[in-house]
PDB file of C-alpha atoms in Angstrom:
ATOM      1  CA  MET A 248       4.180  13.669   6.876  1.00  0.00           C
ATOM      2  CA  PRO A 249       5.444  13.031   3.450  1.00  0.00           C
ATOM      3  CA  TYR A 250       8.746  13.506   1.788  1.00  0.00           C
ATOM      4  CA  SER A 251       9.350  16.700  -0.294  1.00  0.00           C
ATOM      5  CA  ILE A 252      11.502  17.066  -2.889  1.00  0.00           C
ATOM      6  CA  MET A 253      12.369  20.169  -4.704  1.00  0.00           C
ATOM      7  CA  LEU A 254      12.412  19.643  -8.866  1.00  0.00           C
ATOM      8  CA  ASP A 255      15.619  21.524 -11.004  1.00  0.00           C
ATOM      9  CA  SER A 256      15.328  22.291 -14.548  1.00  0.00           C
ATOM     10  CA  GLY A 257      18.531  22.862 -15.993  1.00  0.00           C
ATOM     11  CA  HIS A 258      19.731  25.807 -17.637  1.00  0.00           C
ATOM     12  CA  GLY A 259      16.754  28.475 -18.969  1.00  0.00           C
ATOM     13  CA  GLY A 260      15.772  31.638 -20.230  1.00  0.00           C
ATOM     14  CA  ARG A 261      18.836  33.021 -21.737  1.00  0.00           C
ATOM     15  CA  ASP A 262      20.594  29.998 -20.839  1.00  0.00           C
ATOM     16  CA  PRO A 263      19.553  27.809 -23.430  1.00  0.00           C
ATOM     17  CA  GLY A 264      22.022  24.806 -22.279  1.00  0.00           C
ATOM     18  CA  ALA A 265      23.377  22.348 -25.024  1.00  0.00           C
ATOM     19  CA  VAL A 266      21.751  23.195 -28.164  1.00  0.00           C
ATOM     20  CA  PHE A 267      21.640  20.791 -31.416  1.00  0.00           C
ATOM     21  CA  ASP A 268      19.889  21.181 -34.352  1.00  0.00           C
ATOM     22  CA  GLY A 269      17.768  23.351 -33.247  1.00  0.00           C
ATOM     23  CA  ARG A 270      17.110  21.762 -29.804  1.00  0.00           C
ATOM     24  CA  GLN A 271      17.662  23.071 -26.621  1.00  0.00           C
ATOM     25  CA  GLU A 272      18.703  21.475 -23.323  1.00  0.00           C
ATOM     26  CA  LYS A 273      16.527  23.914 -21.331  1.00  0.00           C
ATOM     27  CA  ASP A 274      13.426  23.346 -23.439  1.00  0.00           C
ATOM     28  CA  ASP A 275      13.638  19.150 -23.180  1.00  0.00           C
ATOM     29  CA  ALA A 276      14.702  19.857 -19.346  1.00  0.00           C
ATOM     30  CA  LEU A 277      11.409  21.130 -18.228  1.00  0.00           C
ATOM     31  CA  ASN A 278       9.575  19.505 -20.498  1.00  0.00           C
ATOM     32  CA  LEU A 279      10.567  16.345 -18.429  1.00  0.00           C
ATOM     33  CA  THR A 280      11.013  18.268 -14.905  1.00  0.00           C
ATOM     34  CA  LEU A 281       7.143  19.249 -14.703  1.00  0.00           C
ATOM     35  CA  ALA A 282       5.550  15.353 -16.447  1.00  0.00           C
ATOM     36  CA  VAL A 283       7.999  14.021 -13.397  1.00  0.00           C
ATOM     37  CA  GLY A 284       6.224  17.123 -11.199  1.00  0.00           C
ATOM     38  CA  GLU A 285       3.376  15.888 -11.744  1.00  0.00           C
ATOM     39  CA  ILE A 286       3.450  12.065 -11.318  1.00  0.00           C
ATOM     40  CA  LEU A 287       5.489  12.583  -8.110  1.00  0.00           C
ATOM     41  CA  GLN A 288       2.391  14.672  -6.442  1.00  0.00           C
ATOM     42  CA  ASN A 289       0.327  11.943  -7.687  1.00  0.00           C
ATOM     43  CA  ARG A 290       1.912   9.764  -5.812  1.00  0.00           C
ATOM     44  CA  GLY A 291       2.216  12.551  -2.633  1.00  0.00           C
ATOM     45  CA  VAL A 292       5.141  13.729  -2.440  1.00  0.00           C
ATOM     46  CA  ASN A 293       5.069  17.762  -1.726  1.00  0.00           C
ATOM     47  CA  VAL A 294       6.838  18.912  -5.120  1.00  0.00           C
ATOM     48  CA  GLU A 295       8.267  22.891  -5.585  1.00  0.00           C
ATOM     49  CA  TYR A 296      10.307  23.443  -8.830  1.00  0.00           C
ATOM     50  CA  THR A 297      13.034  26.286  -9.184  1.00  0.00           C
ATOM     51  CA  ARG A 298      11.687  27.110 -12.330  1.00  0.00           C
ATOM     52  CA  THR A 299       8.415  26.201 -14.427  1.00  0.00           C
ATOM     53  CA  THR A 300       8.647  28.673 -17.192  1.00  0.00           C
ATOM     54  CA  ASP A 301      11.498  30.012 -19.546  1.00  0.00           C
ATOM     55  CA  VAL A 302      13.482  32.443 -16.979  1.00  0.00           C
ATOM     56  CA  TYR A 303      17.205  31.679 -16.082  1.00  0.00           C
ATOM     57  CA  GLU A 304      18.164  31.631 -12.433  1.00  0.00           C
ATOM     58  CA  THR A 305      22.430  30.664 -11.841  1.00  0.00           C
ATOM     59  CA  PRO A 306      22.973  27.168  -9.757  1.00  0.00           C
ATOM     60  CA  TYR A 307      24.054  28.755  -6.579  1.00  0.00           C
ATOM     61  CA  GLN A 308      20.294  30.846  -6.682  1.00  0.00           C
ATOM     62  CA  LYS A 309      18.771  27.365  -7.147  1.00  0.00           C
ATOM     63  CA  ALA A 310      20.136  25.586  -4.353  1.00  0.00           C
ATOM     64  CA  MET A 311      19.145  28.525  -2.185  1.00  0.00           C
ATOM     65  CA  GLU A 312      15.599  28.070  -3.122  1.00  0.00           C
ATOM     66  CA  ALA A 313      15.948  24.392  -2.250  1.00  0.00           C
ATOM     67  CA  ASN A 314      17.682  25.240   1.413  1.00  0.00           C
ATOM     68  CA  GLU A 315      14.982  27.852   2.099  1.00  0.00           C
ATOM     69  CA  ALA A 316      12.555  25.442   0.887  1.00  0.00           C
ATOM     70  CA  GLY A 317      13.931  23.436   3.596  1.00  0.00           C
ATOM     71  CA  VAL A 318      12.844  20.177   1.250  1.00  0.00           C
ATOM     72  CA  ASP A 319      14.254  16.430   1.962  1.00  0.00           C
ATOM     73  CA  TYR A 320      15.930  16.016  -1.582  1.00  0.00           C
ATOM     74  CA  PHE A 321      16.659  18.121  -4.685  1.00  0.00           C
ATOM     75  CA  VAL A 322      17.125  16.444  -8.149  1.00  0.00           C
ATOM     76  CA  SER A 323      18.282  18.674 -11.172  1.00  0.00           C
ATOM     77  CA  ILE A 324      17.341  17.423 -14.861  1.00  0.00           C
ATOM     78  CA  HIS A 325      19.628  18.126 -17.911  1.00  0.00           C
ATOM     79  CA  ARG A 326      20.063  16.536 -20.999  1.00  0.00           C
ATOM     80  CA  ASN A 327      24.008  15.615 -21.549  1.00  0.00           C
ATOM     81  CA  SER A 328      26.625  16.866 -24.754  1.00  0.00           C
ATOM     82  CA  SER A 329      29.357  15.485 -26.426  1.00  0.00           C
ATOM     83  CA  PRO A 330      32.135  17.724 -28.165  1.00  0.00           C
ATOM     84  CA  GLU A 331      30.928  15.562 -31.453  1.00  0.00           C
ATOM     85  CA  GLU A 332      27.822  14.509 -32.893  1.00  0.00           C
ATOM     86  CA  ASN A 333      26.511  10.548 -32.007  1.00  0.00           C
ATOM     87  CA  GLN A 334      29.991  10.822 -30.140  1.00  0.00           C
ATOM     88  CA  TYR A 335      28.321   9.024 -27.347  1.00  0.00           C
ATOM     89  CA  ASN A 336      24.589   8.016 -25.572  1.00  0.00           C
ATOM     90  CA  GLY A 337      23.562   6.817 -22.335  1.00  0.00           C
ATOM     91  CA  VAL A 338      22.559   8.295 -19.049  1.00  0.00           C
ATOM     92  CA  GLU A 339      24.450   9.267 -16.142  1.00  0.00           C
ATOM     93  CA  SER A 340      23.781  10.800 -12.975  1.00  0.00           C
ATOM     94  CA  LEU A 341      26.468  13.303 -10.710  1.00  0.00           C
ATOM     95  CA  VAL A 342      26.598  13.550  -6.724  1.00  0.00           C
ATOM     96  CA  TYR A 343      28.498  15.282  -4.633  1.00  0.00           C
ATOM     97  CA  ASP A 344      30.175  11.750  -3.588  1.00  0.00           C
ATOM     98  CA  LEU A 345      29.476   8.368  -3.966  1.00  0.00           C
ATOM     99  CA  SER A 346      27.683   7.726  -0.225  1.00  0.00           C
ATOM    100  CA  GLY A 347      24.647   7.781   0.880  1.00  0.00           C
ATOM    101  CA  VAL A 348      20.767   7.938   0.149  1.00  0.00           C
ATOM    102  CA  LYS A 349      21.741  10.647  -2.912  1.00  0.00           C
ATOM    103  CA  TYR A 350      24.443   7.530  -4.081  1.00  0.00           C
ATOM    104  CA  GLU A 351      21.054   5.370  -3.761  1.00  0.00           C
ATOM    105  CA  MET A 352      18.788   7.319  -5.417  1.00  0.00           C
ATOM    106  CA  ALA A 353      21.250   8.157  -8.527  1.00  0.00           C
ATOM    107  CA  GLN A 354      21.807   4.417  -8.894  1.00  0.00           C
ATOM    108  CA  ASN A 355      18.054   3.603  -8.600  1.00  0.00           C
ATOM    109  CA  ILE A 356      16.519   6.689 -11.702  1.00  0.00           C
ATOM    110  CA  ASN A 357      19.690   5.186 -13.675  1.00  0.00           C
ATOM    111  CA  ALA A 358      18.519   1.895 -13.437  1.00  0.00           C
ATOM    112  CA  GLN A 359      14.873   2.557 -14.185  1.00  0.00           C
ATOM    113  CA  LEU A 360      15.967   4.359 -17.160  1.00  0.00           C
ATOM    114  CA  GLU A 361      18.238   1.940 -18.230  1.00  0.00           C
ATOM    115  CA  THR A 362      14.654  -0.023 -19.071  1.00  0.00           C
ATOM    116  CA  MET A 363      14.112   2.262 -21.206  1.00  0.00           C
ATOM    117  CA  GLY A 364      16.776   1.260 -23.401  1.00  0.00           C
ATOM    118  CA  PHE A 365      19.204   4.007 -23.054  1.00  0.00           C
ATOM    119  CA  VAL A 366      22.886   2.981 -21.697  1.00  0.00           C
ATOM    120  CA  ASN A 367      23.433   3.278 -18.271  1.00  0.00           C
ATOM    121  CA  LEU A 368      26.983   5.127 -17.822  1.00  0.00           C
ATOM    122  CA  GLY A 369      26.457   4.963 -14.022  1.00  0.00           C
ATOM    123  CA  VAL A 370      27.098   7.288 -11.277  1.00  0.00           C
ATOM    124  CA  LYS A 371      30.084  10.096 -10.807  1.00  0.00           C
ATOM    125  CA  ALA A 372      31.344  12.198  -7.913  1.00  0.00           C
ATOM    126  CA  ARG A 373      31.481  16.014  -8.876  1.00  0.00           C
ATOM    127  CA  PRO A 374      31.994  17.586  -5.909  1.00  0.00           C
ATOM    128  CA  ASN A 375      32.244  21.272  -6.975  1.00  0.00           C
ATOM    129  CA  LEU A 376      29.028  21.473  -8.806  1.00  0.00           C
ATOM    130  CA  VAL A 377      26.967  24.343  -7.300  1.00  0.00           C
ATOM    131  CA  VAL A 378      23.374  22.815  -6.884  1.00  0.00           C
ATOM    132  CA  LEU A 379      25.417  19.389  -5.270  1.00  0.00           C
ATOM    133  CA  LYS A 380      27.807  21.333  -3.493  1.00  0.00           C
ATOM    134  CA  ARG A 381      25.581  23.982  -1.653  1.00  0.00           C
ATOM    135  CA  THR A 382      22.606  22.134  -1.502  1.00  0.00           C
ATOM    136  CA  LYS A 383      22.108  20.567   1.768  1.00  0.00           C
ATOM    137  CA  MET A 384      19.507  17.869   1.529  1.00  0.00           C
ATOM    138  CA  PRO A 385      20.701  14.939  -0.381  1.00  0.00           C
ATOM    139  CA  ALA A 386      20.919  16.090  -4.339  1.00  0.00           C
ATOM    140  CA  VAL A 387      20.614  14.414  -7.434  1.00  0.00           C
ATOM    141  CA  LEU A 388      21.643  15.358 -11.207  1.00  0.00           C
ATOM    142  CA  VAL A 389      20.445  13.081 -13.861  1.00  0.00           C
ATOM    143  CA  GLU A 390      21.602  13.543 -17.623  1.00  0.00           C
ATOM    144  CA  VAL A 391      18.602  12.448 -19.405  1.00  0.00           C
ATOM    145  CA  GLY A 392      20.752  11.006 -22.808  1.00  0.00           C
ATOM    146  CA  PHE A 393      22.720  13.246 -25.201  1.00  0.00           C
ATOM    147  CA  ILE A 394      20.870  16.158 -27.472  1.00  0.00           C
ATOM    148  CA  ASN A 395      23.366  15.620 -30.278  1.00  0.00           C
ATOM    149  CA  SER A 396      22.943  11.537 -30.197  1.00  0.00           C
ATOM    150  CA  ASP A 397      20.299  10.775 -32.618  1.00  0.00           C
ATOM    151  CA  ILE A 398      20.171   7.277 -30.888  1.00  0.00           C
ATOM    152  CA  ASP A 399      19.425   9.497 -27.180  1.00  0.00           C
ATOM    153  CA  ASN A 400      16.952  11.782 -29.272  1.00  0.00           C
ATOM    154  CA  MET A 401      14.433   8.948 -30.690  1.00  0.00           C
ATOM    155  CA  LEU A 402      14.495   7.496 -26.869  1.00  0.00           C
ATOM    156  CA  PHE A 403      13.345  10.579 -25.164  1.00  0.00           C
ATOM    157  CA  ASP A 404      10.979  11.761 -27.887  1.00  0.00           C
ATOM    158  CA  GLN A 405       9.351   8.488 -28.378  1.00  0.00           C
ATOM    159  CA  ASN A 406       9.190   7.108 -25.005  1.00  0.00           C
ATOM    160  CA  PHE A 407       8.372  10.230 -22.888  1.00  0.00           C
ATOM    161  CA  ASP A 408       5.819   9.647 -20.745  1.00  0.00           C
ATOM    162  CA  ASP A 409       7.873   6.661 -19.769  1.00  0.00           C
ATOM    163  CA  ILE A 410      11.298   8.343 -19.127  1.00  0.00           C
ATOM    164  CA  ALA A 411       9.348  10.576 -16.785  1.00  0.00           C
ATOM    165  CA  LEU A 412       7.246   7.614 -15.073  1.00  0.00           C
ATOM    166  CA  ALA A 413      11.080   5.858 -14.675  1.00  0.00           C
ATOM    167  CA  ILE A 414      13.017   8.891 -13.000  1.00  0.00           C
ATOM    168  CA  ALA A 415       9.951   9.188 -10.938  1.00  0.00           C
ATOM    169  CA  ASP A 416       9.568   5.407 -10.056  1.00  0.00           C
ATOM    170  CA  GLY A 417      13.491   5.931  -9.209  1.00  0.00           C
ATOM    171  CA  ILE A 418      12.736   8.527  -6.525  1.00  0.00           C
ATOM    172  CA  LEU A 419       9.879   6.850  -5.128  1.00  0.00           C
ATOM    173  CA  ASP A 420      12.101   3.782  -4.550  1.00  0.00           C
ATOM    174  CA  THR A 421      14.559   4.976  -2.747  1.00  0.00           C
ATOM    175  CA  LEU A 422      11.599   7.254  -1.009  1.00  0.00           C
ATOM    176  CA  ASN A 423      10.235   3.791   0.144  1.00  0.00           C
ATOM    177  CA  MET A 424      13.363   2.388   1.569  1.00  0.00           C
ATOM    178  CA  GLN A 425      14.622   5.471   3.472  1.00  0.00           C
ATOM    179  CA  SER A 426      10.779   5.491   5.046  1.00  0.00           C
ATOM    180  CA  GLN A 427      11.224   1.648   6.242  1.00  0.00           C
ATOM    181  CA  GLU A 428      14.964   2.534   7.299  1.00  0.00           C
ATOM    182  CA  GLU A 429      13.717   5.241   9.514  1.00  0.00           C
ATOM    183  CA  ASP A 430      10.971   2.786  10.686  1.00  0.00           C
ATOM    184  CA  GLY A 431       8.143   5.014   9.728  1.00  0.00           C
ATOM    185  CA  PRO A 432       5.414   4.979   7.553  1.00  0.00           C
ATOM    186  CA  ALA A 433       5.777   4.712   3.800  1.00  0.00           C
ATOM    187  CA  LEU A 434       4.302   6.651   1.331  1.00  0.00           C
ATOM    188  CA  SER A 435       1.636   4.242   0.470  1.00  0.00           C
ATOM    189  CA  PRO A 436       1.263   0.338   0.513  1.00  0.00           C
ATOM    190  CA  VAL A 437       3.209  -1.362  -2.246  1.00  0.00           C
ATOM    191  CA  SER A 438       4.580  -4.244  -3.018  1.00  0.00           C
ATOM    192  CA  TYR A 439       7.551  -5.462  -4.946  1.00  0.00           C
ATOM    193  CA  SER A 440       8.406  -6.892  -8.221  1.00  0.00           C
ATOM    194  CA  VAL A 441      11.635  -6.807 -10.233  1.00  0.00           C
ATOM    195  CA  GLN A 442      11.708  -6.036 -13.459  1.00  0.00           C
ATOM    196  CA  THR A 443      14.265  -7.608 -15.964  1.00  0.00           C
ATOM    197  CA  GLY A 444      12.845  -5.990 -19.505  1.00  0.00           C
ATOM    198  CA  ALA A 445      10.235  -3.720 -21.417  1.00  0.00           C
ATOM    199  CA  PHE A 446       9.702  -3.882 -24.932  1.00  0.00           C
ATOM    200  CA  ARG A 447       7.350  -2.905 -27.316  1.00  0.00           C
ATOM    201  CA  ASN A 448       6.649  -5.456 -29.245  1.00  0.00           C
ATOM    202  CA  ARG A 449       4.767  -8.330 -27.375  1.00  0.00           C
ATOM    203  CA  LEU A 450       6.588 -11.185 -29.001  1.00  0.00           C
ATOM    204  CA  TYR A 451       9.847 -10.264 -27.478  1.00  0.00           C
ATOM    205  CA  ALA A 452       8.243  -9.853 -23.905  1.00  0.00           C
ATOM    206  CA  ASP A 453       6.706 -13.125 -24.438  1.00  0.00           C
ATOM    207  CA  ARG A 454       9.718 -14.358 -25.325  1.00  0.00           C
ATOM    208  CA  LEU A 455      11.072 -13.600 -21.949  1.00  0.00           C
ATOM    209  CA  VAL A 456       8.658 -14.630 -20.078  1.00  0.00           C
ATOM    210  CA  ARG A 457       9.055 -18.169 -21.608  1.00  0.00           C
ATOM    211  CA  GLU A 458      12.684 -18.272 -20.472  1.00  0.00           C
ATOM    212  CA  LEU A 459      12.232 -16.646 -17.151  1.00  0.00           C
ATOM    213  CA  THR A 460       9.293 -19.770 -16.676  1.00  0.00           C
ATOM    214  CA  GLU A 461      11.310 -22.162 -17.885  1.00  0.00           C
ATOM    215  CA  GLN A 462      13.820 -22.012 -15.307  1.00  0.00           C
ATOM    216  CA  GLU A 463      10.414 -21.507 -12.786  1.00  0.00           C
ATOM    217  CA  PHE A 464      11.261 -18.313 -12.294  1.00  0.00           C
ATOM    218  CA  PRO A 465       7.328 -16.459 -11.682  1.00  0.00           C
ATOM    219  CA  ALA A 466       7.153 -13.868 -14.955  1.00  0.00           C
ATOM    220  CA  TYR A 467       4.586 -12.399 -16.161  1.00  0.00           C
ATOM    221  CA  ILE A 468       3.636  -9.119 -18.017  1.00  0.00           C
ATOM    222  CA  GLU A 469       2.542  -5.628 -17.481  1.00  0.00           C
ATOM    223  CA  GLU A 470       1.425  -4.005 -19.840  1.00  0.00           C
ATOM    224  CA  GLU A 471       1.726   0.322 -18.780  1.00  0.00           C
ATOM    225  CA  ARG A 472       1.740   3.243 -21.269  1.00  0.00           C
ATOM    226  CA  GLY A 473       2.178   0.821 -24.681  1.00  0.00           C
ATOM    227  CA  LEU A 474       4.804  -0.493 -23.193  1.00  0.00           C
ATOM    228  CA  LYS A 475       5.306  -4.618 -22.252  1.00  0.00           C
ATOM    229  CA  ARG A 476       6.867  -4.470 -18.905  1.00  0.00           C
ATOM    230  CA  VAL A 477       8.422  -8.441 -18.365  1.00  0.00           C
ATOM    231  CA  ARG A 478       8.339  -8.545 -14.418  1.00  0.00           C
ATOM    232  CA  VAL A 479       8.614 -11.286 -11.734  1.00  0.00           C
ATOM    233  CA  GLY A 480       7.417 -12.132  -8.510  1.00  0.00           C
ATOM    234  CA  SER A 481       5.013  -9.357  -6.697  1.00  0.00           C
ATOM    235  CA  PHE A 482       6.446  -9.639  -2.707  1.00  0.00           C
ATOM    236  CA  PRO A 483       4.899  -7.824   0.187  1.00  0.00           C
ATOM    237  CA  SER A 484       8.419  -6.913   1.466  1.00  0.00           C
ATOM    238  CA  LEU A 485      11.418  -5.436  -0.361  1.00  0.00           C
ATOM    239  CA  ASP A 486      13.897  -7.959   1.596  1.00  0.00           C
ATOM    240  CA  GLU A 487      12.215 -10.601  -0.932  1.00  0.00           C
ATOM    241  CA  ALA A 488      12.421  -8.630  -4.010  1.00  0.00           C
ATOM    242  CA  VAL A 489      16.035  -8.278  -3.270  1.00  0.00           C
ATOM    243  CA  ASP A 490      16.865 -12.205  -2.947  1.00  0.00           C
ATOM    244  CA  MET A 491      14.703 -12.590  -6.532  1.00  0.00           C
ATOM    245  CA  GLU A 492      17.103  -9.976  -8.147  1.00  0.00           C
ATOM    246  CA  ARG A 493      20.043 -11.425  -7.072  1.00  0.00           C
ATOM    247  CA  ARG A 494      18.900 -15.181  -8.497  1.00  0.00           C
ATOM    248  CA  LEU A 495      17.917 -13.344 -11.596  1.00  0.00           C
ATOM    249  CA  LYS A 496      21.635 -11.653 -11.734  1.00  0.00           C
ATOM    250  CA  ARG A 497      23.068 -15.218 -11.264  1.00  0.00           C
ATOM    251  CA  ALA A 498      21.536 -16.115 -14.390  1.00  0.00           C
ATOM    252  CA  GLY A 499      22.162 -13.082 -16.295  1.00  0.00           C
ATOM    253  CA  TYR A 500      19.279 -11.522 -16.278  1.00  0.00           C
ATOM    254  CA  PRO A 501      19.504  -7.203 -16.416  1.00  0.00           C
ATOM    255  CA  THR A 502      16.986  -6.312 -13.073  1.00  0.00           C
ATOM    256  CA  VAL A 503      15.461  -3.206 -11.368  1.00  0.00           C
ATOM    257  CA  ILE A 504      13.751  -3.562  -8.456  1.00  0.00           C
ATOM    258  CA  VAL A 505      10.011  -2.361  -9.216  1.00  0.00           C
ATOM    259  CA  SER A 506       7.396  -0.704  -6.287  1.00  0.00           C
ATOM    260  CA  THR A 507       3.716  -0.869  -7.381  1.00  0.00           C
ATOM    261  CA  GLU A 508       0.746   0.546  -4.844  1.00  0.00           C
ATOM    262  CA  THR A 509      -1.355  -1.534  -3.281  1.00  0.00           C
TER     263      THR A 509
END
């Protein structure tokens, strides 16, 4: 039986969320949420939404919708904001507490977004947020960059499709791991590799591949949506990918495990 997930676009309607230079959080959140949902649906996940248009619901209403729908997971997508423009930049995810599958999912989403060029600000506990406190299923709130950061807005706009894919991959990585832990069928047959970078410039990707292969890491380039993704290995099991990830981390490389349908 496939997993089900409720995707929540932050704010909406009379509540624009954070606003900067004419840009509204509610719009960015809705566009990104719909893009993530389409990818997840294509990968076999049952997706429901708290909203698909510019309407307002309270956080409590959104939590109750997820509970009534009986979904397995709840993911809320937002943009962050700081008191002063260009004060901070980066992505962070919020969970009720730093434990369980929700924490793993938040970490996986952040790691995937880090490969897009965002600073990874980590996962933080926010037990008083209604959509994290009142939902009965594992819930994650993702802050996809600061809306008043020029750096984050440039990343958001120039890499929109890849950011949606990164969030979806972070979710799917968690679901596949959860399937294995429960000794149930995975969403689909997958292989695993370890990604160490993603570049628009082929020169940088080639340089990293040479550096890795000189150290006897089986590195190669996968091209997806205009990005040259440097990956290492292709493993039938997650454990083998984790072993390779540890080796790469010891060698000083940033890593994220990527699953690919076979």
